[in-house]
Amino acid sequence: METNRNFSSKLIKALFLLYCAVHICFGHAHVFIDYKVHACITENGLEGVYVNWTFDRMYTQFIKKEFDKNKDNKLSKEEQAAVFKKFNKDYGKIDYFAVIKVNGKNYSVPKPKNFSARLVNDKGVVAYTFYLPLKLDATKKETDVQVYFFDPVIYVAFTVMAKDVSIQNKSKAVEATISLKKVKYTNCPTISMKVRS
Amino acid sequence: MKGILTLLSCFVITMTLWGSDDSSSNEPTHSETEVSSGQTAETRDESFDNPFADEEGISAPEPAEGAAESEGIKPTDKKEKKPPFWYKYNFGKKYVTTLQKNLNIKVSNLVHEFKANMTFTKALLVFFVCFFYAILHTGGPGHGKLILGTYFLTDDQKRKKSDAAIAGIIVSLTHNGMAVVLSGLLYLFIHSFGDQRQMQEAAKQIGGVIVILTGIVIMLTTVFRKKLNFFNSEKAANKMKKYPLYFIAILSGIVPCPLAWTVLVLCMTMGLYWLGLFAVFGMAIGAGITVGTTGFVILAGKEKLFSFVNKDKAEKIAHILRFCGGMFLVVFGYLMTQVV
């Protein structure tokens, strides 16, 4: 009886440790980005999305050191152009970490426009903003468009909260909503739109 | 042991609660349009101004590739970016990521506080938070555990538990030391720290090649063991017991620790060089504990496994295990080099 109890206790401890180990082992980000998505709807459908990335304070130092050449804690137009160049060079080949799915099917990722980078000095963080021109027509059937950011090698952890997704609708013909849906491994901003009957 | 576990649990809980208030501090303070999630056509705005920035942004001068920009997005056959297969089964990833994010915020907050008010207590706090951060962080993939663990598992020498501790220290000192050397050299000679992710990718490729080479060496020494006749004297056997372990430990840690690198850069850009080194030292001790514990658990498990079989069988099993371990390293190293 005593042996059985010892064995059960050891087993429970071992399983608990294994559980902890498994969960600790698989969370391994080095850079943390909070992102926001703002969808723009026109008469035709989804015109595009504005995206905002806010980096963590530690990684911000890398960006500051690299690009704030005059050390005025601001990023001038020239400095922002340098950030954009590097942004395209480094992240362009991996589609800017973006995944775009329309009704579950993978779609190409367009080149970002209207890029700006700024230092939010009171928070000590850097934020990038850009626009992804999607130009996707709405149909009478409901179309679900998922736009999210994900690093498959888990070096960068992207986080989005329900309050960080928003929508602007300029169309009376198209009905559209945005919400946060859970996919297999991450939360994902989902835009649902359809032409009003 | 129980005491350490309790202390660690308390720290994890404290960090989760302590840091949670600050997680919202990452929010930028720029103006935002008052549109909310789920808003429909009836309550729309009239413009598509950038809701996140006041100024007009920069666009690429060259036209977008393909027709994506002019005609909209198109379906693609491009392979979907998927995380490793185990990722979707890891139900605690959100918690661990949040915990690490809180620690990340806490370290940077403490460094900023230290800059404003340089006291020894604040420096000590940075040291301890970095120490615990490293314990947790080093549990993740990489950081030399795989090579060292496989070596311990496949090694046919009778090892003491203290070997695991020594190896853990060597791995973490090399791993964190390389971060200090590399960031120092970059800072001194090109006044830049480069792109962290890109460098990590390069480091992963180098790491992959090291893992493949280690695997090949293990396989070859298993197959040609008798021909090589390493152990023709007791002295040679003793040498063989120590040196390959040290060599493997140094190899395991040769890829610089990205976390130590980040903390160091944070401190260096603020002119706090000594604090940076102090923090990295704390991280090296923390990482050493995790890596050493991995080695210790593997050695203990192996000992227990072999206690169930007789000596002849144990030797055969060790032989097969060693070869399979080498093979595993070759495959894993190859996979490492293939990751985007």
XYZ file of C-alpha atoms in Angstrom:
537
model
C 0.000 0.000 0.000
C 2.793 2.363 1.102
C 4.812 1.467 -2.039
C 1.835 2.181 -4.270
C 1.329 5.558 -2.606
C 5.018 6.405 -3.071
C 4.853 5.365 -6.691
C 1.701 7.449 -7.342
C 3.234 10.451 -5.633
C 6.424 10.126 -7.712
C 4.369 9.674 -10.872
C 2.300 12.775 -10.165
C 5.478 14.782 -9.465
C 7.126 13.479 -12.622
C 4.056 14.270 -14.733
C 3.824 17.740 -13.202
C 7.485 18.415 -13.955
C 7.048 17.068 -17.476
C 4.023 19.331 -17.940
C 5.979 22.368 -16.712
C 8.986 21.438 -18.831
C 6.901 21.027 -21.984
C 5.208 24.362 -21.472
C 8.348 26.218 -20.553
C 10.254 24.689 -23.443
C 7.964 25.919 -26.149
C 7.650 29.597 -25.323
C 10.769 31.152 -26.689
C 10.341 34.633 -28.035
C 13.063 37.274 -27.989
C 11.194 40.209 -29.468
C 7.657 41.144 -28.459
C 5.394 43.090 -30.794
C 1.883 44.265 -29.926
C -0.034 44.911 -33.092
C -3.247 46.649 -34.120
C -5.285 46.240 -37.261
C -7.654 48.821 -38.715
C -9.710 47.719 -41.727
C -10.886 50.181 -44.421
C -14.068 49.302 -46.307
C -15.226 51.034 -49.505
C -18.150 50.485 -51.865
C -16.205 47.659 -53.514
C -15.170 45.833 -50.425
C -12.014 45.667 -48.342
C -9.659 48.376 -49.586
C -6.854 47.611 -47.190
C -5.737 47.526 -43.581
C -3.685 49.910 -41.500
C -1.316 48.077 -39.197
C 0.507 49.285 -36.120
C 3.392 47.384 -34.523
C 4.671 48.433 -31.124
C 8.008 46.897 -30.176
C 9.122 46.085 -26.641
C 11.435 48.497 -24.856
C 14.486 46.277 -25.166
C 14.298 45.839 -28.921
C 13.507 49.543 -29.230
C 17.101 50.207 -28.149
C 18.374 48.302 -31.202
C 16.238 50.469 -33.475
C 17.182 53.681 -31.675
C 20.870 52.884 -31.812
C 20.688 51.955 -35.478
C 18.510 54.759 -36.827
C 18.294 57.728 -34.466
C 21.586 59.077 -35.763
C 21.298 62.577 -34.301
C 20.132 61.137 -30.952
C 17.231 63.574 -30.611
C 14.824 60.796 -29.584
C 12.817 61.377 -32.754
C 12.887 59.700 -36.124
C 13.098 62.292 -38.884
C 11.827 61.615 -42.425
C 15.329 60.586 -43.515
C 15.732 58.293 -40.522
C 12.306 56.801 -41.159
C 13.257 56.185 -44.783
C 16.275 54.230 -43.534
C 14.025 52.231 -41.184
C 11.644 51.497 -44.084
C 14.516 50.366 -46.297
C 15.683 47.930 -43.647
C 12.107 46.885 -42.890
C 11.647 45.935 -46.552
C 15.030 44.251 -46.792
C 14.698 42.152 -43.646
C 11.019 41.365 -43.554
C 10.048 41.633 -47.241
C 11.359 38.158 -47.995
C 9.238 36.688 -45.212
C 6.103 38.656 -46.198
C 6.468 41.000 -43.218
C 5.362 38.108 -40.965
C 1.875 38.614 -42.430
C -0.599 35.881 -43.212
C -3.656 36.767 -45.316
C -6.430 34.254 -45.746
C -9.679 34.690 -47.605
C -12.284 32.099 -46.667
C -9.469 29.895 -45.407
C -7.379 30.137 -48.599
C -3.920 31.681 -48.579
C -3.489 34.974 -50.418
C -0.432 36.939 -51.474
C 0.859 39.683 -49.167
C 1.124 43.112 -50.853
C 3.978 45.526 -50.268
C 3.269 47.913 -47.411
C 2.594 51.597 -48.154
C 2.480 54.740 -46.020
C 5.114 53.430 -43.662
C 6.025 55.514 -40.667
C 8.155 54.818 -37.625
C 8.128 56.857 -34.448
C 9.549 56.793 -30.972
C 6.897 57.033 -28.303
C 9.221 58.597 -25.799
C 7.095 58.572 -22.665
C 6.745 54.802 -23.048
C 10.255 54.258 -24.394
C 8.987 52.171 -27.298
C 9.133 52.377 -31.054
C 6.040 51.957 -33.221
C 5.799 51.162 -36.933
C 2.655 51.926 -38.909
C 1.936 50.837 -42.452
C -0.889 50.198 -44.860
C -1.474 46.919 -46.685
C -3.491 47.542 -49.874
C -5.684 44.451 -50.204
C -8.352 45.591 -52.707
C -10.652 42.660 -52.185
C -14.172 42.871 -53.558
C -17.149 41.990 -51.391
C -19.709 39.512 -52.722
C -23.252 38.606 -51.769
C -21.883 35.663 -49.887
C -20.093 36.442 -46.657
C -16.324 36.684 -47.095
C -14.022 36.141 -44.135
C -10.645 37.830 -44.440
C -8.020 36.999 -41.861
C -5.030 39.281 -41.539
C -2.565 38.362 -38.845
C 1.124 38.368 -38.043
C 3.049 35.336 -37.007
C 6.685 34.297 -36.816
C 6.961 30.577 -37.608
C 10.341 30.325 -35.899
C 8.823 31.951 -32.784
C 11.652 34.439 -32.525
C 9.158 37.296 -32.520
C 5.970 37.016 -30.447
C 3.048 38.942 -31.932
C 0.174 39.846 -29.648
C -3.167 41.348 -30.566
C -6.037 42.134 -28.212
C -9.742 42.523 -28.964
C -9.496 46.285 -28.351
C -6.760 46.540 -30.987
C -8.908 45.704 -33.990
C -11.126 48.341 -35.561
C -12.932 49.117 -38.793
C -13.909 52.135 -40.899
C -16.743 51.581 -43.331
C -17.384 54.143 -46.092
C -19.900 51.977 -47.896
C -23.634 51.670 -47.489
C -23.704 48.633 -49.744
C -21.212 46.540 -47.839
C -21.832 45.237 -44.365
C -18.635 44.569 -42.482
C -17.449 43.684 -39.011
C -14.098 42.922 -37.472
C -13.407 40.631 -34.564
C -10.680 38.532 -33.069
C -10.897 34.826 -33.857
C -8.749 32.030 -32.643
C -6.923 29.929 -35.220
C -4.862 26.857 -34.376
C -1.944 28.689 -32.869
C -2.755 32.377 -32.550
C -5.467 35.002 -32.303
C -6.311 36.526 -35.597
C -8.180 39.683 -36.647
C -10.982 38.573 -38.960
C -12.958 40.887 -41.207
C -16.349 39.540 -42.265
C -18.021 41.380 -45.131
C -20.860 40.912 -47.560
C -22.891 42.982 -49.973
C -26.199 44.018 -48.443
C -29.126 42.452 -50.207
C 15.273 21.035 -3.753
C 11.752 21.693 -2.444
C 12.910 25.107 -1.249
C 14.299 26.017 -4.658
C 11.093 24.872 -6.369
C 8.956 26.899 -3.941
C 11.152 29.960 -4.462
C 10.940 29.568 -8.225
C 7.150 29.141 -8.127
C 6.795 32.266 -5.940
C 8.962 34.202 -8.376
C 6.970 33.051 -11.394
C 3.664 34.028 -9.729
C 5.077 37.396 -8.589
C 6.411 38.142 -12.064
C 3.119 37.249 -13.698
C 1.187 39.569 -11.381
C 3.871 42.254 -11.044
C 4.433 42.599 -14.755
C 0.812 42.358 -15.832
C 0.081 46.025 -15.144
C 2.964 47.039 -17.331
C 1.985 44.977 -20.331
C -0.358 47.733 -21.375
C 2.482 50.243 -21.141
C 3.632 49.069 -24.553
C 0.655 50.868 -26.051
C 1.621 53.918 -28.071
C 0.046 57.210 -27.137
C -0.734 58.505 -30.612
C -4.231 59.510 -31.613
C -6.686 56.845 -32.640
C -10.022 57.026 -34.367
C -12.977 56.170 -32.235
C -14.017 53.059 -34.071
C -14.527 49.875 -32.240
C -14.396 46.201 -32.961
C -17.527 44.877 -34.589
C -18.647 48.275 -35.874
C -20.932 48.024 -38.899
C -21.803 50.183 -41.866
C -24.404 52.283 -40.086
C -21.824 53.998 -37.854
C -19.001 54.514 -40.309
C -16.314 57.148 -40.562
C -15.899 59.264 -43.648
C -12.128 59.051 -44.167
C -9.371 56.525 -44.398
C -6.779 58.547 -42.598
C -4.127 56.595 -40.834
C -5.587 55.930 -37.393
C -2.206 55.199 -35.864
C -0.036 58.122 -36.958
C -0.670 61.809 -37.622
C 1.984 62.276 -40.284
C 1.885 60.884 -43.791
C 3.983 57.768 -44.154
C 6.598 56.742 -46.688
C 5.815 54.439 -49.577
C 8.238 52.364 -51.559
C 9.379 54.245 -54.683
C 9.442 51.112 -56.810
C 6.171 49.467 -57.860
C 5.032 46.471 -55.910
C 6.051 43.052 -57.123
C 3.614 41.399 -59.486
C 0.108 42.695 -59.748
C -0.602 42.522 -56.053
C -0.621 46.267 -55.492
C -2.528 47.418 -58.543
C -5.117 44.690 -58.835
C -5.416 43.538 -55.261
C -4.329 40.391 -53.552
C -4.533 37.024 -55.279
C -4.700 33.428 -54.085
C -1.262 31.918 -53.741
C 0.184 28.437 -53.656
C 2.929 29.618 -51.380
C 3.441 27.225 -48.482
C 1.693 28.439 -45.362
C 3.929 29.645 -42.568
C 3.351 27.091 -39.876
C 4.973 26.811 -36.491
C 6.698 23.574 -35.487
C 4.181 20.698 -35.160
C 4.252 20.715 -31.366
C 3.307 24.364 -31.137
C -0.430 23.895 -31.493
C -0.442 21.272 -28.727
C 1.350 23.583 -26.339
C -1.542 24.942 -24.359
C 0.633 26.926 -21.979
C 2.465 28.940 -24.640
C 0.333 32.017 -24.056
C 1.119 31.945 -20.346
C 4.849 31.379 -20.869
C 5.039 34.055 -23.559
C 3.196 36.519 -21.298
C 5.484 35.655 -18.413
C 8.587 36.194 -20.539
C 7.124 39.404 -21.917
C 6.522 40.657 -18.376
C 10.091 39.782 -17.421
C 11.340 41.552 -20.536
C 9.385 44.692 -19.596
C 10.531 44.409 -15.973
C 14.220 44.196 -16.906
C 14.001 47.239 -19.184
C 12.036 49.186 -16.559
C 14.616 48.339 -13.905
C 17.493 49.360 -16.173
C 15.772 52.700 -16.836
C 15.162 53.145 -13.105
C 18.820 52.369 -12.431
C 19.855 55.016 -14.931
C 17.758 57.574 -13.034
C 18.850 56.459 -9.584
C 22.054 54.414 -9.448
C 21.894 52.334 -6.304
C 23.401 48.943 -5.552
C 19.955 47.596 -4.599
C 18.608 48.412 -8.079
C 21.621 46.767 -9.715
C 21.058 43.692 -7.547
C 17.410 43.635 -8.575
C 18.425 43.721 -12.254
C 20.840 40.860 -11.546
C 18.184 38.664 -9.896
C 15.432 39.350 -12.417
C 17.911 38.523 -15.215
C 18.941 35.389 -13.329
C 15.348 34.080 -13.132
C 14.569 35.247 -16.660
C 17.507 33.177 -17.929
C 16.384 30.082 -15.983
C 12.993 30.285 -17.655
C 14.197 31.373 -21.074
C 16.958 28.769 -21.374
C 14.299 26.083 -20.956
C 13.207 26.919 -24.507
C 14.669 25.427 -27.679
C 18.381 25.949 -28.238
C 20.927 27.186 -25.683
C 23.093 24.070 -26.076
C 20.862 21.611 -24.257
C 20.321 19.323 -27.222
C 23.976 18.703 -28.086
C 25.007 18.335 -24.474
C 21.987 16.186 -23.590
C 22.554 13.853 -26.537
C 26.228 13.631 -25.670
C 25.442 12.620 -22.100
C 22.852 10.142 -23.292
C 25.149 8.496 -25.816
C 28.448 8.827 -23.979
C 29.756 5.465 -22.769
C 31.909 6.853 -19.957
C 30.835 6.480 -16.348
C 30.091 10.044 -15.406
C 29.539 11.749 -12.099
C 26.620 14.083 -11.576
C 29.127 16.875 -11.054
C 30.112 16.522 -14.724
C 26.651 17.802 -15.626
C 27.155 20.863 -13.418
C 30.607 21.588 -14.891
C 29.299 21.150 -18.431
C 26.332 23.422 -17.632
C 28.676 26.155 -16.405
C 30.953 25.836 -19.460
C 27.992 25.959 -21.859
C 26.409 29.003 -20.227
C 29.699 30.889 -19.865
C 30.547 30.281 -23.530
C 26.982 31.037 -24.648
C 26.718 34.326 -22.722
C 30.397 35.181 -23.156
C 30.005 34.957 -26.920
C 27.138 37.465 -26.694
C 29.421 39.867 -24.786
C 32.307 39.415 -27.241
C 30.141 39.721 -30.351
C 28.148 42.757 -29.216
C 31.363 44.379 -27.949
C 33.135 43.836 -31.277
C 30.163 45.109 -33.296
C 29.838 48.146 -31.054
C 33.543 48.965 -31.186
C 34.180 48.425 -34.868
C 30.986 49.135 -36.774
C 29.047 51.101 -34.128
C 26.000 49.015 -34.803
C 24.390 45.939 -33.336
C 22.996 44.708 -36.649
C 19.677 42.997 -37.047
C 19.141 40.691 -34.147
C 16.797 38.262 -35.902
C 18.969 38.022 -38.999
C 22.066 37.358 -36.925
C 20.174 34.765 -34.962
C 19.214 33.092 -38.228
C 22.878 33.032 -39.250
C 23.796 31.702 -35.813
C 21.175 28.987 -36.224
C 22.746 27.925 -39.519
C 26.177 27.755 -37.878
C 24.642 25.915 -34.919
C 23.011 23.444 -37.324
C 26.356 22.686 -38.974
C 27.958 22.215 -35.521
C 25.174 19.805 -34.533
C 25.636 17.831 -37.792
C 29.427 17.628 -37.280
C 28.983 16.525 -33.656
C 26.555 13.835 -34.814
C 28.982 12.601 -37.474
C 31.855 12.475 -34.950
C 29.690 10.484 -32.499
C 28.639 8.048 -35.236
C 32.185 7.568 -36.547
C 33.715 7.050 -33.108
C 30.993 4.481 -32.388
C 31.597 2.500 -35.570
C 35.408 2.677 -35.528
C 35.780 2.602 -31.774
C 37.863 -0.577 -31.604
C 40.050 0.375 -34.552
C 40.772 3.781 -33.083
C 41.674 2.081 -29.800
C 41.297 5.179 -27.676
C 41.435 3.346 -24.393
C 44.662 1.420 -24.581
C 45.830 2.962 -21.341
C 44.115 4.217 -18.210
C 45.642 7.670 -18.685
C 44.256 7.936 -22.190
C 40.877 6.782 -20.936
C 40.862 9.486 -18.261
C 41.793 12.103 -20.831
C 39.015 10.890 -23.073
C 36.639 11.266 -20.186
C 37.300 14.963 -19.695
C 38.349 16.623 -22.934
C 35.543 15.620 -25.315
C 33.050 16.763 -22.691
C 34.676 20.194 -22.392
C 34.955 20.409 -26.157
C 31.299 19.453 -26.653
C 30.253 21.930 -23.923
C 32.129 24.776 -25.632
C 30.643 23.771 -29.010
C 27.161 23.711 -27.480
C 27.497 27.263 -26.276
C 29.314 28.754 -29.248
C 26.148 30.392 -30.654
C 25.718 33.642 -28.671
C 22.696 33.941 -26.403
C 20.273 36.397 -28.064
C 18.652 37.306 -24.779
C 21.963 38.211 -23.135
C 22.799 40.144 -26.259
C 19.546 42.131 -26.052
C 20.003 42.970 -22.363
C 23.589 43.973 -23.021
C 22.580 46.240 -25.901
C 19.902 47.847 -23.731
C 22.509 48.644 -21.064
C 25.234 49.675 -23.525
C 23.009 52.113 -25.402
C 22.267 53.762 -22.061
C 25.951 53.922 -21.176
C 25.563 51.352 -18.376
C 28.372 49.000 -19.397
C 29.048 47.540 -15.956
C 25.384 46.938 -15.291
C 25.198 45.126 -18.636
C 28.037 42.812 -17.686
C 26.566 42.281 -14.213
C 23.156 41.409 -15.733
C 24.724 39.012 -18.242
C 26.634 37.350 -15.400
C 23.298 36.805 -13.639
C 21.902 35.333 -16.846
C 24.924 33.059 -17.245
C 24.329 31.592 -13.757
C 20.614 31.148 -14.502
C 21.286 29.527 -17.883
C 23.944 27.298 -16.272
C 21.361 25.997 -13.794
C 18.907 25.043 -16.556
C 21.527 23.457 -18.832
C 23.223 21.690 -15.900
C 19.875 20.366 -14.670
C 19.106 19.000 -18.142
C 22.425 17.132 -18.128
C 21.821 15.934 -14.567
C 18.332 14.586 -15.394
C 19.674 12.765 -18.468
C 22.575 11.216 -16.540
C 20.270 10.135 -13.702
C 17.717 8.696 -16.153
C 20.420 6.838 -18.054
C 21.847 5.366 -14.848
C 18.393 4.189 -13.805
C 17.777 2.663 -17.234
C 21.019 0.710 -17.214
C 20.454 -0.524 -13.658
C 17.703 -2.784 -15.056
C 19.966 -4.684 -17.501
C 23.161 -6.743 -17.130
C 26.586 -5.428 -18.125
C 26.795 -7.113 -21.553
C 23.368 -5.957 -22.554
C 24.071 -2.496 -21.169
C 27.157 -2.212 -23.376
C 25.206 -3.247 -26.456
C 22.400 -0.831 -25.631
C 24.927 1.959 -25.025
C 26.531 1.205 -28.396
C 23.209 1.359 -30.262
C 22.093 4.404 -28.273
C 25.305 6.210 -29.122
C 24.970 5.553 -32.829
C 21.265 6.516 -32.837
C 22.090 9.670 -30.876
C 24.668 10.643 -33.508
C 22.144 9.996 -36.241
C 19.523 12.041 -34.428
C 21.947 14.963 -34.185
C 22.691 14.818 -37.914
C 18.965 14.880 -38.766
C 18.196 17.588 -36.221
C 21.146 19.707 -37.357
C 19.922 19.434 -40.919
C 16.428 20.542 -39.852
C 17.985 23.483 -37.988
C 19.646 24.702 -41.152
C 16.386 24.378 -43.088
C 14.279 26.626 -40.819
C 13.397 29.940 -42.530
